[in-house]
PDB file of C-alpha atoms (C1' of nucleotides) in Angstrom:
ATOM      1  CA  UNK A   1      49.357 155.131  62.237  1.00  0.00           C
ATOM      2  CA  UNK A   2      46.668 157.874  61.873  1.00  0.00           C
ATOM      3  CA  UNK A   3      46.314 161.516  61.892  1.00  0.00           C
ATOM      4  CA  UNK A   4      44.983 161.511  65.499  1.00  0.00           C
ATOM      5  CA  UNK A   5      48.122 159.586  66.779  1.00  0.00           C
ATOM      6  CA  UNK A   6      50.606 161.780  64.603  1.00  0.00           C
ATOM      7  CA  UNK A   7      48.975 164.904  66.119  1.00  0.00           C
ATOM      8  CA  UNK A   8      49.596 163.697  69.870  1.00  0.00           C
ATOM      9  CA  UNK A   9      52.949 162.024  69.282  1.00  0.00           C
ATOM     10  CA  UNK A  10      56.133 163.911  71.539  1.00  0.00           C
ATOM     11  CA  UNK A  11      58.320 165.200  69.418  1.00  0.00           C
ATOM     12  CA  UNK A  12      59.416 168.811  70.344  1.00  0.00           C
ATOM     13  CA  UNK A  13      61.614 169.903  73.279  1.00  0.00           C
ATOM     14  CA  UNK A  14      60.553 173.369  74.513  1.00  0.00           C
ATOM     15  CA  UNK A  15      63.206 175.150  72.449  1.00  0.00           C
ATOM     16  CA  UNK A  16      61.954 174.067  69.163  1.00  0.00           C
ATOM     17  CA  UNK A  17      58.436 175.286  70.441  1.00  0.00           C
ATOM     18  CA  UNK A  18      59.586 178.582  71.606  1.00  0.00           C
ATOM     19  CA  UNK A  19      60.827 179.489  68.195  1.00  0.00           C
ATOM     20  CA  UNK A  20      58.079 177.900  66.632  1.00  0.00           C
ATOM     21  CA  UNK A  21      55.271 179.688  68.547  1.00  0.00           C
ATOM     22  CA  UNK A  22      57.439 182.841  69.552  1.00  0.00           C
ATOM     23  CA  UNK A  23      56.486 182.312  73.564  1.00  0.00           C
ATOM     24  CA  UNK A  24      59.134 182.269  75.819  1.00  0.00           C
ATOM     25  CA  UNK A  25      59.856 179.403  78.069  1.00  0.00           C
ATOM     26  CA  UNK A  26      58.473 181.266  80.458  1.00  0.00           C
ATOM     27  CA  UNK A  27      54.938 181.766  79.033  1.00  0.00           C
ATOM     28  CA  UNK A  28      55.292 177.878  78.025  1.00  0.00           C
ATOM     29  CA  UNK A  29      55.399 176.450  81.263  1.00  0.00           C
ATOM     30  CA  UNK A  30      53.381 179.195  82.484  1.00  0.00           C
ATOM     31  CA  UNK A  31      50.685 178.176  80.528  1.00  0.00           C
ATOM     32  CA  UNK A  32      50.899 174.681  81.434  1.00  0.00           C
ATOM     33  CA  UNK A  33      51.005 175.402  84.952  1.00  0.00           C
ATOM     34  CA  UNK A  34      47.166 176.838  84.193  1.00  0.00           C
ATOM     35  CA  UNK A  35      46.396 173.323  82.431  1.00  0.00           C
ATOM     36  CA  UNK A  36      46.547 175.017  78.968  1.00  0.00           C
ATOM     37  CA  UNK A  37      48.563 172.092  77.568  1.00  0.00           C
ATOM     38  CA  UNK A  38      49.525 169.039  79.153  1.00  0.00           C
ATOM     39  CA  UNK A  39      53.155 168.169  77.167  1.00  0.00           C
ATOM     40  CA  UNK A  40      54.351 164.450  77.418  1.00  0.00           C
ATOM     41  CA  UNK A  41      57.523 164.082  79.644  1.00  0.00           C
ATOM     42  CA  UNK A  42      60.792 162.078  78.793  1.00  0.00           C
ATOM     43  CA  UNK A  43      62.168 160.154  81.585  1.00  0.00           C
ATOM     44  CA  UNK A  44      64.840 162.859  82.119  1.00  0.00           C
ATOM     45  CA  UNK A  45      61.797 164.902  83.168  1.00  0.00           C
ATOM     46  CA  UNK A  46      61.906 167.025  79.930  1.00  0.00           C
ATOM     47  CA  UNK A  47      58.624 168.113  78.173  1.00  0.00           C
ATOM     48  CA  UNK A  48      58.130 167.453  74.892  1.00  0.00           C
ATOM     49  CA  UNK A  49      55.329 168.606  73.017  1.00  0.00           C
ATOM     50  CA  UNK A  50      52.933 167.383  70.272  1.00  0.00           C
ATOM     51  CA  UNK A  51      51.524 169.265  67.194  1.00  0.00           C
ATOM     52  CA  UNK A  52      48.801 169.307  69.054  1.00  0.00           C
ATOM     53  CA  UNK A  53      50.261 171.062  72.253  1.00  0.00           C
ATOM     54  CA  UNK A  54      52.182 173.665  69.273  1.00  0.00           C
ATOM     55  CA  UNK A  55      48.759 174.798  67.865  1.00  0.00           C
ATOM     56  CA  UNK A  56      47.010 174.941  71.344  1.00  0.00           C
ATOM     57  CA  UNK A  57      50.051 177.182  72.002  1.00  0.00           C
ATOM     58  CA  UNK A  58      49.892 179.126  68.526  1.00  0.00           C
ATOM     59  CA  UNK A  59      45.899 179.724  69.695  1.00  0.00           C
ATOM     60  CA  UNK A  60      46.895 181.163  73.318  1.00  0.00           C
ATOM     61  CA  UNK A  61      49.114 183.214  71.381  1.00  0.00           C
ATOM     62  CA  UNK A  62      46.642 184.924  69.074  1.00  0.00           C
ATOM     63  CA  UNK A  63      44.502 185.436  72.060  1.00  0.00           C
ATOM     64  CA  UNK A  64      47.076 186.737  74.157  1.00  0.00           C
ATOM     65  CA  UNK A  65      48.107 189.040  71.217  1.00  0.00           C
ATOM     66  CA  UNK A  66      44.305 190.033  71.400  1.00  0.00           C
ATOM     67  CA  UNK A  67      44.722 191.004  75.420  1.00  0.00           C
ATOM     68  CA  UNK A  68      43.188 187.845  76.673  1.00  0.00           C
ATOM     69  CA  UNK A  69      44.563 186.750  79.542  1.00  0.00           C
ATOM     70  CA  UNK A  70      44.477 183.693  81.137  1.00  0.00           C
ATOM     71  CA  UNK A  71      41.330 183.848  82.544  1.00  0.00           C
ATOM     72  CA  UNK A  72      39.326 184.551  79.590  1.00  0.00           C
ATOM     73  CA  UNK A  73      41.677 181.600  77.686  1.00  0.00           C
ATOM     74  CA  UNK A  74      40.695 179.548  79.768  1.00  0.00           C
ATOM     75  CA  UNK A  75      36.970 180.198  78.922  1.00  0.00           C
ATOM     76  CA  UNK A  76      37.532 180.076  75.337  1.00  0.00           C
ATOM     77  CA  UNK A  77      39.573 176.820  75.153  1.00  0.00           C
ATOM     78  CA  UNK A  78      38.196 173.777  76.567  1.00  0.00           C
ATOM     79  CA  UNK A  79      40.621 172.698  79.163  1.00  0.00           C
ATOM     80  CA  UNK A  80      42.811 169.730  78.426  1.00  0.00           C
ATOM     81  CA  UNK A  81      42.073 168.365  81.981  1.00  0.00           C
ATOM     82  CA  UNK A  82      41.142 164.926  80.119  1.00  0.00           C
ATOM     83  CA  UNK A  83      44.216 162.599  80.440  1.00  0.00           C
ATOM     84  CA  UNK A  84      42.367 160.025  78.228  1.00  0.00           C
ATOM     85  CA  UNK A  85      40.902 162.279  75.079  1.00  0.00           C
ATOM     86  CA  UNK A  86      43.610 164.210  73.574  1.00  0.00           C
ATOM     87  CA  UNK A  87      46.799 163.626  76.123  1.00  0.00           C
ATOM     88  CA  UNK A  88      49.914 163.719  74.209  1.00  0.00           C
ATOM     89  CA  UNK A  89      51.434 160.503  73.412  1.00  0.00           C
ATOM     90  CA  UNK A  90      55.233 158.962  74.288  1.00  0.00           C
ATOM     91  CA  UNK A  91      55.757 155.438  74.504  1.00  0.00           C
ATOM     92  CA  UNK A  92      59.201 154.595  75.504  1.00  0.00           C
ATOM     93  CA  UNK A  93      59.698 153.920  71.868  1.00  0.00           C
ATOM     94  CA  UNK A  94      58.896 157.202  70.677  1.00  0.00           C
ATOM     95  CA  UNK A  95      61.018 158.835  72.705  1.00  0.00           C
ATOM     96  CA  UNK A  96      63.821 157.162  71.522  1.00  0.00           C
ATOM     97  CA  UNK A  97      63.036 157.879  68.046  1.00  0.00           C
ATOM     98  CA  UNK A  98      63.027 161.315  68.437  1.00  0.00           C
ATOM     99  CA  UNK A  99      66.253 161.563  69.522  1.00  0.00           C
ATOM    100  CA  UNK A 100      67.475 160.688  65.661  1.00  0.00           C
ATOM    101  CA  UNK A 101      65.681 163.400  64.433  1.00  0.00           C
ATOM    102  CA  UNK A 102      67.499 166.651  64.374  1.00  0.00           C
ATOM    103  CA  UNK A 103      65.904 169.886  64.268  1.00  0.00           C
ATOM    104  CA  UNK A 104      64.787 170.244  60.499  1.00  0.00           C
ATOM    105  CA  UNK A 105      63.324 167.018  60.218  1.00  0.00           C
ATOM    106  CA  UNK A 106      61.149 168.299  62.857  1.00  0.00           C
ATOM    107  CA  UNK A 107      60.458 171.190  61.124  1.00  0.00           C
ATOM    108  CA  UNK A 108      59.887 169.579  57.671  1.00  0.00           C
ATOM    109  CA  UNK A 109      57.038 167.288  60.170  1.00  0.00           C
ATOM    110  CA  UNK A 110      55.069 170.108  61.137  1.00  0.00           C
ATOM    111  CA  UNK A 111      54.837 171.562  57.654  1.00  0.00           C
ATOM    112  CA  UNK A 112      53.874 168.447  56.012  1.00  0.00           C
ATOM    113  CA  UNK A 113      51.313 168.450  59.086  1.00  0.00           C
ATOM    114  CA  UNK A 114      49.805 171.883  57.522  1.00  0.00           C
ATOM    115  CA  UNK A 115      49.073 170.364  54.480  1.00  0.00           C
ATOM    116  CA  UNK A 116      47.621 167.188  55.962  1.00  0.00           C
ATOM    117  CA  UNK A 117      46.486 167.099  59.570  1.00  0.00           C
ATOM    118  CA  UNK A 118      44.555 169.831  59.447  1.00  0.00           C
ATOM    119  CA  UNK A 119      42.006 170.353  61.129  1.00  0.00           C
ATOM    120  CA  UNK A 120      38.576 173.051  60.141  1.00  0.00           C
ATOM    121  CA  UNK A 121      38.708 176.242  61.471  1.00  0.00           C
ATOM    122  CA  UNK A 122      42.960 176.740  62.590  1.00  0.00           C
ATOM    123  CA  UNK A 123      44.225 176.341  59.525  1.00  0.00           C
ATOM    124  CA  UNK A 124      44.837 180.275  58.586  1.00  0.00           C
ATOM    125  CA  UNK A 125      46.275 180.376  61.890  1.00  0.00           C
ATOM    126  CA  UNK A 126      49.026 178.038  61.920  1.00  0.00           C
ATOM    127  CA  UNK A 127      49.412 178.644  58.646  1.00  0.00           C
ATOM    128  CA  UNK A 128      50.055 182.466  59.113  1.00  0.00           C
ATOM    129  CA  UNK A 129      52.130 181.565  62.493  1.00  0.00           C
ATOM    130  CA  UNK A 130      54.531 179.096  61.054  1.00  0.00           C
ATOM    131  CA  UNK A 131      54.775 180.730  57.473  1.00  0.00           C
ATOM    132  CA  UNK A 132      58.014 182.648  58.986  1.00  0.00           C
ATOM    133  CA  UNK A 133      59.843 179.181  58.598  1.00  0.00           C
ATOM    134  CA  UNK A 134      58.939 178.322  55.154  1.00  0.00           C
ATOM    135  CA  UNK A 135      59.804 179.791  51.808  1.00  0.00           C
ATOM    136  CA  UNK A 136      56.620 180.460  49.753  1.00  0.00           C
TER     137      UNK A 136
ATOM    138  C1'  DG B   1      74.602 173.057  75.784  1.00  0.00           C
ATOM    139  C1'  DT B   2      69.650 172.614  76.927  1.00  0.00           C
ATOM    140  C1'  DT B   3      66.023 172.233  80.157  1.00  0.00           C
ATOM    141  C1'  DC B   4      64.036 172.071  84.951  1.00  0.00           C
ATOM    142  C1'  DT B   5      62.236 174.215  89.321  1.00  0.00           C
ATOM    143  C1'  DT B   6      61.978 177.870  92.489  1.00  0.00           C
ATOM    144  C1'  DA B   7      62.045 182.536  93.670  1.00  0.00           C
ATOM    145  C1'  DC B   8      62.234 187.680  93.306  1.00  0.00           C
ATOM    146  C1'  DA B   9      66.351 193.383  92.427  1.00  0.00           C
TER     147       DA B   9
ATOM    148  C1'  DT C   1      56.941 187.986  82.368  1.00  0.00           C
ATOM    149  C1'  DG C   2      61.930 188.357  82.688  1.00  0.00           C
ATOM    150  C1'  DT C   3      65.802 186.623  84.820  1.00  0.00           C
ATOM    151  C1'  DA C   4      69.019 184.477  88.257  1.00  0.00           C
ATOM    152  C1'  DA C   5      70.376 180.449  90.894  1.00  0.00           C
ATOM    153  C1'  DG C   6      71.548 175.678  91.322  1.00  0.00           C
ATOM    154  C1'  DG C   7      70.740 170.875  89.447  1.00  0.00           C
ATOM    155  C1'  DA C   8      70.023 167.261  86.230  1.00  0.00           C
TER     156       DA C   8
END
DNA sequence: GTTCTTACA
DNA sequence: TGTAAGGA
């Protein structure tokens, strides 16, 4: 499969993402209550976010670290209000899939996805974000 | 045990 | 934003 799809697949429950982006729960939902991020949802009704949705979160973060607030994040990030473009992806498949995988193989994902998904201009910043969970 | 929604000392 | 309540 490509980049694109490994990007937008569901893989991490909210816990994962709160220690990997260093929001509370609270924030998290928060900000997808303000259409920030649009995380996939399991049939249990529980999100579960994409790399994608972790470095749109890692972004609010440094702006919100800045003194941004939501309104002016809002006008700095385009708005993930399309469904079809970049909308995170769980097939019935995937979602079983991820169940097998326990928390470090998650982990060991996302930093493989710093060395290959990345994308110009946010690499220093996940790079600096996630560096707390990797030895040099 | 984790996550979800709603609500507010 | 944090935290409590009550379910799933």
């Amino acid at each position: 499969m490509g980049d694109e799809i490994r990007r937008n697949m569901a893989l991490f429950p909210i816990g994962i993402v709160m220690k990997l982006t260093d929001l509370s729960a609270r924030q998290i939902r928060y900000y997808e209550q303000h259409q920030l991020i649009v995380p996939a949802r399991t049939s249990g009704n529980q999100r579960l976010f994409s790399f994608n949705d972790v470095e749109r979160l890692l972004e609010i973060k440094a702006l919100i670290d800045k003194g941004v607030n939501i309104a002016g994040i809002k006008q700095v990030m385009n708005p993930v209000a399309k469904e079809s473009q970049d909308a995170t992806v769980l097939t019935d498949d995937t979602e079983e899939k991820r169940k097998e995988l326990t928390d470090s193989q998650l982990y060991r994902m996302l930093k493989q996805q710093l060395v290959t998904g990345r994308r110009p201009g946010q690499v220093s910043l996940i790079q600096g974000e996630l560096s707390r969970f990797f030895k040099s």
